[in-house]
GROMACS .gro file of C-alpha atoms in nm:
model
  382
    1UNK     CA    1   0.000   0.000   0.000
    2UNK     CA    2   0.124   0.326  -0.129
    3UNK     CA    3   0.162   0.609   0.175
    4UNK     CA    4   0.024   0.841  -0.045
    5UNK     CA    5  -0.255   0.689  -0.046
    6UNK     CA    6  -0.306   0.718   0.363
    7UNK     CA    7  -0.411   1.036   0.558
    8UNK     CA    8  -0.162   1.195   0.756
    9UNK     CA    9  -0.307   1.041   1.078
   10UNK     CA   10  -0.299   0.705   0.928
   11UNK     CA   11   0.032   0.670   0.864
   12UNK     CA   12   0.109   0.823   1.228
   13UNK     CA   13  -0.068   0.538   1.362
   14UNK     CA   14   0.076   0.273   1.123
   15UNK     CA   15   0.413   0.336   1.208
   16UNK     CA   16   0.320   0.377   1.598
   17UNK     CA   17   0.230   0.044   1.579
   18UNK     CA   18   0.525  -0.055   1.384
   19UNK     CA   19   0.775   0.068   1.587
   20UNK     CA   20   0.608  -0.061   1.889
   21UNK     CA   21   0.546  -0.422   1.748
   22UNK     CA   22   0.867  -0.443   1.625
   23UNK     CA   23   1.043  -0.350   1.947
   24UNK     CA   24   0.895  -0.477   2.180
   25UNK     CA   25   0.684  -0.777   2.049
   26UNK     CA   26   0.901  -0.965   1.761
   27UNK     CA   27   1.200  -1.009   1.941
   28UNK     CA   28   1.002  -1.226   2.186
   29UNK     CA   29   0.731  -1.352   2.009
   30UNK     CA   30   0.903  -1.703   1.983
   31UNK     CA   31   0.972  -1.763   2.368
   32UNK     CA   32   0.569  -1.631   2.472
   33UNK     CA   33   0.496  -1.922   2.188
   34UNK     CA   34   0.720  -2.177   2.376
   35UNK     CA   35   0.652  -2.068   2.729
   36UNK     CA   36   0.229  -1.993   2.631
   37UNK     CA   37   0.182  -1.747   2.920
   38UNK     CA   38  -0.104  -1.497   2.910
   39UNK     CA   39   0.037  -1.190   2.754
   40UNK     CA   40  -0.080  -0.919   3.060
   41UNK     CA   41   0.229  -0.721   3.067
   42UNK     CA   42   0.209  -0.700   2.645
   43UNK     CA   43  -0.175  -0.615   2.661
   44UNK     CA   44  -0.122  -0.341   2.913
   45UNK     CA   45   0.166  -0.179   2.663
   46UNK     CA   46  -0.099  -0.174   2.374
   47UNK     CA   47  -0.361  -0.013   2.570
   48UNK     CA   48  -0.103   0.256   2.707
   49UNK     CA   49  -0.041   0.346   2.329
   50UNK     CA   50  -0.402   0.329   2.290
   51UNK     CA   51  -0.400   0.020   2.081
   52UNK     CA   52  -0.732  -0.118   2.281
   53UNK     CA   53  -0.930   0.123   2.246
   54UNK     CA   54  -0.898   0.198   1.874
   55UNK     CA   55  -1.221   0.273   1.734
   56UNK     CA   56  -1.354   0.401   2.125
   57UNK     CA   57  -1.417   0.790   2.124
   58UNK     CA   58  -1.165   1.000   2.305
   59UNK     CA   59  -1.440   1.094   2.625
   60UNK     CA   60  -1.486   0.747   2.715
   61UNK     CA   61  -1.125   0.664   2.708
   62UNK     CA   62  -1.013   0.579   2.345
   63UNK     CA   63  -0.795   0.740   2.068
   64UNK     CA   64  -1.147   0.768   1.789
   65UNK     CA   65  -0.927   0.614   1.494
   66UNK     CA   66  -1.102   0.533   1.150
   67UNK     CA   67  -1.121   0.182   1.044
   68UNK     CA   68  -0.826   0.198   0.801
   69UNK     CA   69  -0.634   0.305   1.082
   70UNK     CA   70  -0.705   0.008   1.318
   71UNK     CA   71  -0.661  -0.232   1.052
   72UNK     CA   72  -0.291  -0.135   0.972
   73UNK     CA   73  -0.241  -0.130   1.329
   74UNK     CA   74  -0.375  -0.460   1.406
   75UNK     CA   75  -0.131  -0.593   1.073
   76UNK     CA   76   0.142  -0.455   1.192
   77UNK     CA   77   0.087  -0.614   1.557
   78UNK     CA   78   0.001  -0.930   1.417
   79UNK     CA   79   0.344  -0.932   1.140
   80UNK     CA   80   0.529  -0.901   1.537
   81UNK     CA   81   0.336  -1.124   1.693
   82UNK     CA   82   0.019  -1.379   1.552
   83UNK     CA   83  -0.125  -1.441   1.929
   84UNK     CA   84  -0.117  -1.076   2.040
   85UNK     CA   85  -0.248  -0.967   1.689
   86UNK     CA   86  -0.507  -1.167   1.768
   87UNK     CA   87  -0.609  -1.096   2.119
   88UNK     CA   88  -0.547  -0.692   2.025
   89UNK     CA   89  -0.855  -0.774   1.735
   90UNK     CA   90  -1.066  -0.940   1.967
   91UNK     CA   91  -1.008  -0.694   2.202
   92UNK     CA   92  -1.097  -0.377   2.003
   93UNK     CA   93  -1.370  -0.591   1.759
   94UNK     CA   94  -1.571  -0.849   1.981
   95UNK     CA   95  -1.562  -0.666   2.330
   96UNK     CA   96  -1.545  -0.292   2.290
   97UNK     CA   97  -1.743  -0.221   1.944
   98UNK     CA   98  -2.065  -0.417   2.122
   99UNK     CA   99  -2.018  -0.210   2.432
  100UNK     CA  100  -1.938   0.085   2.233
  101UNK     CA  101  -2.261   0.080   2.047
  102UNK     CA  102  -2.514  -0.111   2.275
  103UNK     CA  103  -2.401  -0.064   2.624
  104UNK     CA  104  -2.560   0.136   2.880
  105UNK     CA  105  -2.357   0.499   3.024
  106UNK     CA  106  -2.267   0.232   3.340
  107UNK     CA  107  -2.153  -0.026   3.137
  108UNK     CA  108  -1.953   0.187   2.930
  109UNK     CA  109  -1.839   0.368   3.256
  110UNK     CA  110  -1.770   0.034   3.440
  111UNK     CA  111  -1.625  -0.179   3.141
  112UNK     CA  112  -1.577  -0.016   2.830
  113UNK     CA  113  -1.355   0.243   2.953
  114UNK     CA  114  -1.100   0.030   3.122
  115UNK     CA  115  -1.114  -0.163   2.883
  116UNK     CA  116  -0.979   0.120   2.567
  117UNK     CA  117  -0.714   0.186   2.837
  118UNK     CA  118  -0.596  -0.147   2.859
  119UNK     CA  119  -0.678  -0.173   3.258
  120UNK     CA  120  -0.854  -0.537   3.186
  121UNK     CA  121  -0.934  -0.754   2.969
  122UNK     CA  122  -1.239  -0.925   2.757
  123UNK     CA  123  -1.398  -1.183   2.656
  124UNK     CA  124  -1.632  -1.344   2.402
  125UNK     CA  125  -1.858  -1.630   2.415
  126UNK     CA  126  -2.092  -1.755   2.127
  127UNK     CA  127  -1.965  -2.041   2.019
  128UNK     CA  128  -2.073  -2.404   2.223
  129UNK     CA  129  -1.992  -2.728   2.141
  130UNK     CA  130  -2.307  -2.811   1.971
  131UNK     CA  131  -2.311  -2.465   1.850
  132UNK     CA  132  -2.065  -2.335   1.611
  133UNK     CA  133  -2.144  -2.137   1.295
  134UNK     CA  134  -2.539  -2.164   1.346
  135UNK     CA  135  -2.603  -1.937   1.631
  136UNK     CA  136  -2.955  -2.040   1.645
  137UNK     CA  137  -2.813  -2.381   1.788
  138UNK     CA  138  -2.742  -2.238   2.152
  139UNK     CA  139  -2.822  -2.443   2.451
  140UNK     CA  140  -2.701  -2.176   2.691
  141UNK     CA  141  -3.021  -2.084   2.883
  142UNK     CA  142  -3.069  -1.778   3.075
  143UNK     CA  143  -3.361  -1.856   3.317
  144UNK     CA  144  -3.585  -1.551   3.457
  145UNK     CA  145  -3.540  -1.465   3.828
  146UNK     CA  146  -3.557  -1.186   4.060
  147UNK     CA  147  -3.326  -0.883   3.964
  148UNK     CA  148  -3.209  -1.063   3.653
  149UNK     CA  149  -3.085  -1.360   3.521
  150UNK     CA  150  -2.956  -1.697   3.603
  151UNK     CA  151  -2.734  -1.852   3.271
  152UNK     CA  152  -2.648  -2.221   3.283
  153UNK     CA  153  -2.447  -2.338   2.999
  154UNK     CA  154  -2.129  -2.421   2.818
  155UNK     CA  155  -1.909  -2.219   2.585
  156UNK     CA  156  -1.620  -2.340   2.391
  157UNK     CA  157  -1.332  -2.194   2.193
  158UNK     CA  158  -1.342  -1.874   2.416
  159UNK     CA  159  -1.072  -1.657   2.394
  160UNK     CA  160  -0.920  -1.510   2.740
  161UNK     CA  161  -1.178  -1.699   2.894
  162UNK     CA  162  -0.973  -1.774   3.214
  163UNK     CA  163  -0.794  -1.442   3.230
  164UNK     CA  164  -1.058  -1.167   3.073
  165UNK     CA  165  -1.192  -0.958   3.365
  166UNK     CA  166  -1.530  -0.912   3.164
  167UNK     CA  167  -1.682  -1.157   2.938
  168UNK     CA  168  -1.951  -1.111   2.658
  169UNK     CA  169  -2.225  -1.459   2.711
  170UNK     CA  170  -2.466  -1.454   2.534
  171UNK     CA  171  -2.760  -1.711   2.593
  172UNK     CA  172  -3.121  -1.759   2.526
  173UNK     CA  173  -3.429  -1.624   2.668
  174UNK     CA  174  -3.806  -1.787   2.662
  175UNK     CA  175  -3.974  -1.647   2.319
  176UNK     CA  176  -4.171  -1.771   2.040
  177UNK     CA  177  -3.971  -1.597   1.790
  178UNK     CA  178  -3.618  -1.761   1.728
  179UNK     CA  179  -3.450  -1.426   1.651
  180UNK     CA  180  -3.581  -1.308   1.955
  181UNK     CA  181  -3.435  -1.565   2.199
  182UNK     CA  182  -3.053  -1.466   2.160
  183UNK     CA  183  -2.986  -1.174   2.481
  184UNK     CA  184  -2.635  -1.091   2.552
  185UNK     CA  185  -2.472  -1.064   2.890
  186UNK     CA  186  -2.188  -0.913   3.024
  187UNK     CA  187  -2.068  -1.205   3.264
  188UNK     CA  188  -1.709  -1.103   3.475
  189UNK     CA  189  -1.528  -1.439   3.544
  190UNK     CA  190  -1.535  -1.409   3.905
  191UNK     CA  191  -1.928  -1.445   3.906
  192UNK     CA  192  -1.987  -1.769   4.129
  193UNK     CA  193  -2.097  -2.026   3.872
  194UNK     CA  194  -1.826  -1.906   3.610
  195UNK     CA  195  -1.587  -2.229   3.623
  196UNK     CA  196  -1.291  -2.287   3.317
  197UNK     CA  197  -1.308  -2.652   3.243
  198UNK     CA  198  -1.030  -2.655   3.003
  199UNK     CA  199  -0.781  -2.441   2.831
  200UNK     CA  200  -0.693  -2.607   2.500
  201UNK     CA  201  -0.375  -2.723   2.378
  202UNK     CA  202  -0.358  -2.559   2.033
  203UNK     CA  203  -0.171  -2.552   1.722
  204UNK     CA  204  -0.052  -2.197   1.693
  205UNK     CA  205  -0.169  -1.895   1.877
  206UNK     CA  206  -0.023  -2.019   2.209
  207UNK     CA  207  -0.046  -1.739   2.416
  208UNK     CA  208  -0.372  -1.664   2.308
  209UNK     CA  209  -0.569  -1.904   2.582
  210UNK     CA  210  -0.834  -2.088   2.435
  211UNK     CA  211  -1.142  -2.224   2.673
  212UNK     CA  212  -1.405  -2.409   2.752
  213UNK     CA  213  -1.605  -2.253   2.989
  214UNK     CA  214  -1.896  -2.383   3.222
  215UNK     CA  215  -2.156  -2.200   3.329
  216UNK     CA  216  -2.420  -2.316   3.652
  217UNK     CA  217  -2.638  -2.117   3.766
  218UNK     CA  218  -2.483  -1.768   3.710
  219UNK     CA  219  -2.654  -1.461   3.853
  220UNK     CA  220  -2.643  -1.182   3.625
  221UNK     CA  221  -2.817  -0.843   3.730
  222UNK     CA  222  -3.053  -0.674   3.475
  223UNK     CA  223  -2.829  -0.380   3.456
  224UNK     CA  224  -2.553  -0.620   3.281
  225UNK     CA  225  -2.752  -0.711   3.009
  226UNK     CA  226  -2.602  -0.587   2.711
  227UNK     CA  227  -2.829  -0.431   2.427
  228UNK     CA  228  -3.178  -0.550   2.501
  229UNK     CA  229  -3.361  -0.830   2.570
  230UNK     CA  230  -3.367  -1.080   2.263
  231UNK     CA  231  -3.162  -0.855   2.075
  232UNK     CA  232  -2.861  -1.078   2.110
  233UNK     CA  233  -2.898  -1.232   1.758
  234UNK     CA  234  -2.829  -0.892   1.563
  235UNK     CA  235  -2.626  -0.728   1.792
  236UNK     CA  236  -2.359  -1.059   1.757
  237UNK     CA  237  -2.393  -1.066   1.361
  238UNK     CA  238  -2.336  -0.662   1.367
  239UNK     CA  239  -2.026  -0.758   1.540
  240UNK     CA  240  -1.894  -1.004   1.365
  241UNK     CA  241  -1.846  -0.830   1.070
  242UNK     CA  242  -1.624  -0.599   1.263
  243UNK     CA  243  -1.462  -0.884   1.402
  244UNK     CA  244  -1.385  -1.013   1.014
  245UNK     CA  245  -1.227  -0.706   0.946
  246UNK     CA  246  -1.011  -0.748   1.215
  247UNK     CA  247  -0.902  -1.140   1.182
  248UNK     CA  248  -0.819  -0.994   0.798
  249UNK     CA  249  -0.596  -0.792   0.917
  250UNK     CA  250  -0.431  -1.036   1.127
  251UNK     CA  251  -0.391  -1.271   0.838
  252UNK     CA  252  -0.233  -0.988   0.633
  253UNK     CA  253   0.031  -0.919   0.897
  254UNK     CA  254   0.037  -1.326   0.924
  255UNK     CA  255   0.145  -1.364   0.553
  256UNK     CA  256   0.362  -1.034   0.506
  257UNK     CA  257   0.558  -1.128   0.787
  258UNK     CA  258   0.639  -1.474   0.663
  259UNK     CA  259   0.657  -1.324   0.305
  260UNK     CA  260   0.927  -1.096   0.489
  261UNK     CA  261   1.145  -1.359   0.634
  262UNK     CA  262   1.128  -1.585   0.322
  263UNK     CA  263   1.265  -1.280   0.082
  264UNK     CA  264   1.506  -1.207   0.347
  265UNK     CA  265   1.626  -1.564   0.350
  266UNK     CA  266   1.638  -1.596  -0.059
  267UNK     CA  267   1.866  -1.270  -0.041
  268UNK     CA  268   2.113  -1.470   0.185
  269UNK     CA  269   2.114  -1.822   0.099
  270UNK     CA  270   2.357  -1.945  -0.181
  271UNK     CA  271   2.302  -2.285  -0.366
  272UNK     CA  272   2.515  -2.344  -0.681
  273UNK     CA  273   2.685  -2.066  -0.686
  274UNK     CA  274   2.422  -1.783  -0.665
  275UNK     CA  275   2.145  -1.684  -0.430
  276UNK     CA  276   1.838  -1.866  -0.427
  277UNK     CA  277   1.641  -1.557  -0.529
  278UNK     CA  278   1.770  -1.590  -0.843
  279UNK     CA  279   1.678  -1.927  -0.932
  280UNK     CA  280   1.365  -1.854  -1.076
  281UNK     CA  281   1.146  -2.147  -0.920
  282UNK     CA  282   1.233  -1.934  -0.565
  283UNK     CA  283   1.187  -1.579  -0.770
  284UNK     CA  284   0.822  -1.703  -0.925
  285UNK     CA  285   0.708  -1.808  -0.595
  286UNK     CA  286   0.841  -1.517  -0.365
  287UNK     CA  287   0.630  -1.308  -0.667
  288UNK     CA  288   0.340  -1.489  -0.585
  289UNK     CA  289   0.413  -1.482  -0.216
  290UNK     CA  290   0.390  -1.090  -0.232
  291UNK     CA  291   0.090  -1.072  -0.507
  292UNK     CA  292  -0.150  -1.242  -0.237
  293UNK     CA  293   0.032  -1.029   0.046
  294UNK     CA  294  -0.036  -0.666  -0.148
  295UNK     CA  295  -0.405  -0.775  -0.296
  296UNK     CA  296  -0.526  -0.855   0.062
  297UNK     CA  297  -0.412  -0.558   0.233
  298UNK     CA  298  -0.566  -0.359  -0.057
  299UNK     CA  299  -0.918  -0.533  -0.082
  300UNK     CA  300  -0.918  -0.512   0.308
  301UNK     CA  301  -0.830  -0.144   0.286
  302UNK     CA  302  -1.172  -0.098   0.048
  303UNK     CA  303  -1.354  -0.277   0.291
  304UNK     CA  304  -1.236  -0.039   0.553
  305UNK     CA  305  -1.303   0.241   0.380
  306UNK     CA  306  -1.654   0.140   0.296
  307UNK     CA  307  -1.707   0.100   0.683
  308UNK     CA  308  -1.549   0.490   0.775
  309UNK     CA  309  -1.813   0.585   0.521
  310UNK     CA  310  -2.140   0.403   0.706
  311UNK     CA  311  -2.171   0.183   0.391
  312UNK     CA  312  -2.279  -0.176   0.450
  313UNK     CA  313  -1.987  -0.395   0.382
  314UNK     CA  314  -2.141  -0.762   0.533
  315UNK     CA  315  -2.017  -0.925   0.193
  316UNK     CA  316  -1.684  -0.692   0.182
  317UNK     CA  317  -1.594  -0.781   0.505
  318UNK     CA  318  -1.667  -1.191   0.486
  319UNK     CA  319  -1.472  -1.176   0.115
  320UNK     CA  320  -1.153  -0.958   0.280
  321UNK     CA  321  -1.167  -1.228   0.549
  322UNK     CA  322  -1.221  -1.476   0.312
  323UNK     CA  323  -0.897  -1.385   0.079
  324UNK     CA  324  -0.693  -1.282   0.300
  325UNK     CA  325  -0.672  -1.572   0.559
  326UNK     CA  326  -0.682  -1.844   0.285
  327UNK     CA  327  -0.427  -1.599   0.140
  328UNK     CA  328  -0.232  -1.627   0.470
  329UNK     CA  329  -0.201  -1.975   0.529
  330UNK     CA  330  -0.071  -2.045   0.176
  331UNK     CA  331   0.216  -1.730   0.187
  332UNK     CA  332   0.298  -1.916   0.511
  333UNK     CA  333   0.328  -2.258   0.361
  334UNK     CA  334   0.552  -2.101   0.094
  335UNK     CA  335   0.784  -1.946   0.325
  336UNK     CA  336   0.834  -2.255   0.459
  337UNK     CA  337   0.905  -2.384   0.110
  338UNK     CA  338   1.196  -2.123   0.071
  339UNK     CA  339   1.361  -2.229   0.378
  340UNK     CA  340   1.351  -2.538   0.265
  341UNK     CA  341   1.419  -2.804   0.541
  342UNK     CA  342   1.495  -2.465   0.803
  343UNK     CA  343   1.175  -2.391   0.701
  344UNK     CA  344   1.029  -2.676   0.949
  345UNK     CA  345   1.278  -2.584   1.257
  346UNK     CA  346   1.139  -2.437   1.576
  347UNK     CA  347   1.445  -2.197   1.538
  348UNK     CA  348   1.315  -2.036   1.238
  349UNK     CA  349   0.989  -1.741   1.260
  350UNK     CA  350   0.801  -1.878   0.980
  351UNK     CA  351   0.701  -2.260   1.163
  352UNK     CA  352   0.558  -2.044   1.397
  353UNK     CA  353   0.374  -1.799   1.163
  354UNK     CA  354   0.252  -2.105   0.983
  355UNK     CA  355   0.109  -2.224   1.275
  356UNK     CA  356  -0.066  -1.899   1.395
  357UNK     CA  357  -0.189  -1.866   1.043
  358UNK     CA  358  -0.389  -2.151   1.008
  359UNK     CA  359  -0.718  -2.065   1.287
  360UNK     CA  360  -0.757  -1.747   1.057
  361UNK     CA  361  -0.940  -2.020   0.802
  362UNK     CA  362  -1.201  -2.118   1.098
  363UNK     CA  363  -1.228  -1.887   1.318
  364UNK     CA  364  -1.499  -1.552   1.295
  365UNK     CA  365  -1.642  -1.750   1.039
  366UNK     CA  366  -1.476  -2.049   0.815
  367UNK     CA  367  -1.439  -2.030   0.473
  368UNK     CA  368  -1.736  -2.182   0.422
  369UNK     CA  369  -1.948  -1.916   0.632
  370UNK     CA  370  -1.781  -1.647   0.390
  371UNK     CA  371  -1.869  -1.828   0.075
  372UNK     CA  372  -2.247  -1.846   0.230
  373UNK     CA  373  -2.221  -1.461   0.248
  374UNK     CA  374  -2.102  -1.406  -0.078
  375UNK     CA  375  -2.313  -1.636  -0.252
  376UNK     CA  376  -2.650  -1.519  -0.032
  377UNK     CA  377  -2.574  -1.132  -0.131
  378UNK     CA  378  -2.557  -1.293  -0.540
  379UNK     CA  379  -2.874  -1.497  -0.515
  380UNK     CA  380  -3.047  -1.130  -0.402
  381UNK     CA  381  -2.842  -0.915  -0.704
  382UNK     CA  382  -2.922  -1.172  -0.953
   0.00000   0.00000   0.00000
């Protein structure tokens, strides 16, 4: 992406991140993978820079960047660092946008604001084992009692579920109308009843903790109901399509990171007599590598742009997702290829980028979810 093609602010905030990722983050990023710890010291930085509360307003705590803007930061994170680029697009997408735009003056007061600060930490919960990609399928219940709610349940594949001091639940009310049943809660993790089962062993994101939460019998107080009753159902599809933006950007920073340390590698290694980006099966590939790399970022950026405007950008956002993270997995692949047997060493950046890449495929929505999207939004054009 051309810098003449960014606002002045933009680029401020791109190279922010950049400088911050880059010294701080990358030279660690491999021992957090080995040692898996939750990142609270790293998330703390990023919200003292203002990287939490991205798209927040400045009176409730955060920096009021455009979209554009918190995509190139959250690439830039993510090139450092795949776990942290992920928690910092959870963070801003899945916890704050909701609160931002559905949450009550205390909620934004008691959680939102702490939360664009980097002062804690959130959490999302949709997603149950029965219940993945069809929300309609959730068997959390949230039972009617005095002053609120009681939520019995289990969620799965929750990010920061064990560490998060706030977590979005969302469960399902009595009511005859299916789109009506879906309520979101705001659930902290020290509510009696709130119990981690598991944190899952993963494939890449390490630090990023995983879990499967249980939930008996937890109180919530009508005041921590988020959005209104029943209104779960839109207000978690509104944010998902923030939240695609966001894991797009992530798999951009995913594959121009590994596109990074595979050119920088051809440049360096010799075979028979010349460097191995001049052997033109390495040269045609590292092209490739950095084709998918610069058409990501720029569909992305449209999508973006679309959203700073108030367009509607459901299909936008589910095809940038889309392209980019299937983009990002193969980049990494390739970078492995240049290395050639190095490639598949602990010791080398792009085993682990490979591995962080490959949840961009699933999660927010698999590839298949996107191509529903797409195709749905054809069958209406014609």
């Amino acid at each position: 992406m051309h810098d003449s093609l960014l606002t002045e602010d933009q680029r401020m905030i791109r190279d922010s991140a950049r400088a911050f990722a880059q010294e701080r983050l990358a030279p660690t990023a491999g021992e957090r993978d080995r040692v898996g710890d939750f990142p609270r010291d790293e998330m703390a930085a990023l919200g003292g820079l203002g990287f939490l509360g991205m798209l927040v307003p400045e009176h409730l705590g955060g920096v009021g960047a455009d979209h554009v803007s918190y995509v190139l930061a959250v690439e830039e994170v993510a090139a450092a660092d795949g776990s942290i680029g992920a928690m910092m697009a959870l963070h801003n997408g899945l916890v704050s946008s909701p609160l931002l735009h559905h949450g009550s003056e205390m909620q934004q007061s008691r959680y939102l604001r702490p939360l664009a600060e980097g002062r804690i930490n959130g959490a999302f919960g949709l997603t149950e084992p029965e219940a993945g990609s069809n929300a309609f399928a959730i068997a959390t219940r949230a039972r009617r009692c005095e002053g609120g709610y009681r939520l019995s349940g289990t969620k799965q594949f929750m990010s920061n579920g064990k560490s998060a001091d706030v977590a979005i639940i969302f469960a399902t009310v009595v009511n005859e109308d299916p789109r009506r049943r879906i309520t979101a809660f705001l659930v902290p993790p020290s509510s009696p009843g709130y119990s981690v089962l598991r944190v899952e062993d993963k494939l890449g994101l390490s630090v990023s903790e995983t879990c499967q939460v249980g939930l008996e019998d937890v109180f919530v107080p009508d005041d921590h109901i988020l959005g209104t009753v029943g209104g779960g159902y839109a207000l978690a599809m509104g944010t998902l399509e923030l939240g695609r933006l966001g894991i797009a950007a992530q798999s951009v920073g995913l594959a121009r990171a590994a596109f990074d340390h595979a050119h920088a590698y051809a440049l360096e290694r010799r075979t028979f007599g010349k460097r191995i980006v001049e052997h033109q099966a390495v040269g045609f590939r590292l092209a490739d590598m950095r084709m998918k790399v610069e058409t990501a970022r720029c569909y992305l950026h449209h999508a973006a742009r679309l959203r700073d405007a108030g367009q509607a950008c459901k299909t936008e956002a589910a095809m940038a997702k889309l392209y980019a993270s299937e983009s990002a997995e193969w980049v990494a692949s390739e970078a492995i290829q240049v290395h050639g047997g190095y490639g598949y060493l602990k010791d080398f950046a792009v085993e682990r980028i490979y591995r962080d890449a490959r949840i961009c495929r699933i999660y927010e929505g698999t590839s298949d979810i996107q191509r529903m999207i797409i195709a749905a939004e054809l069958s209406r054009t014609g």
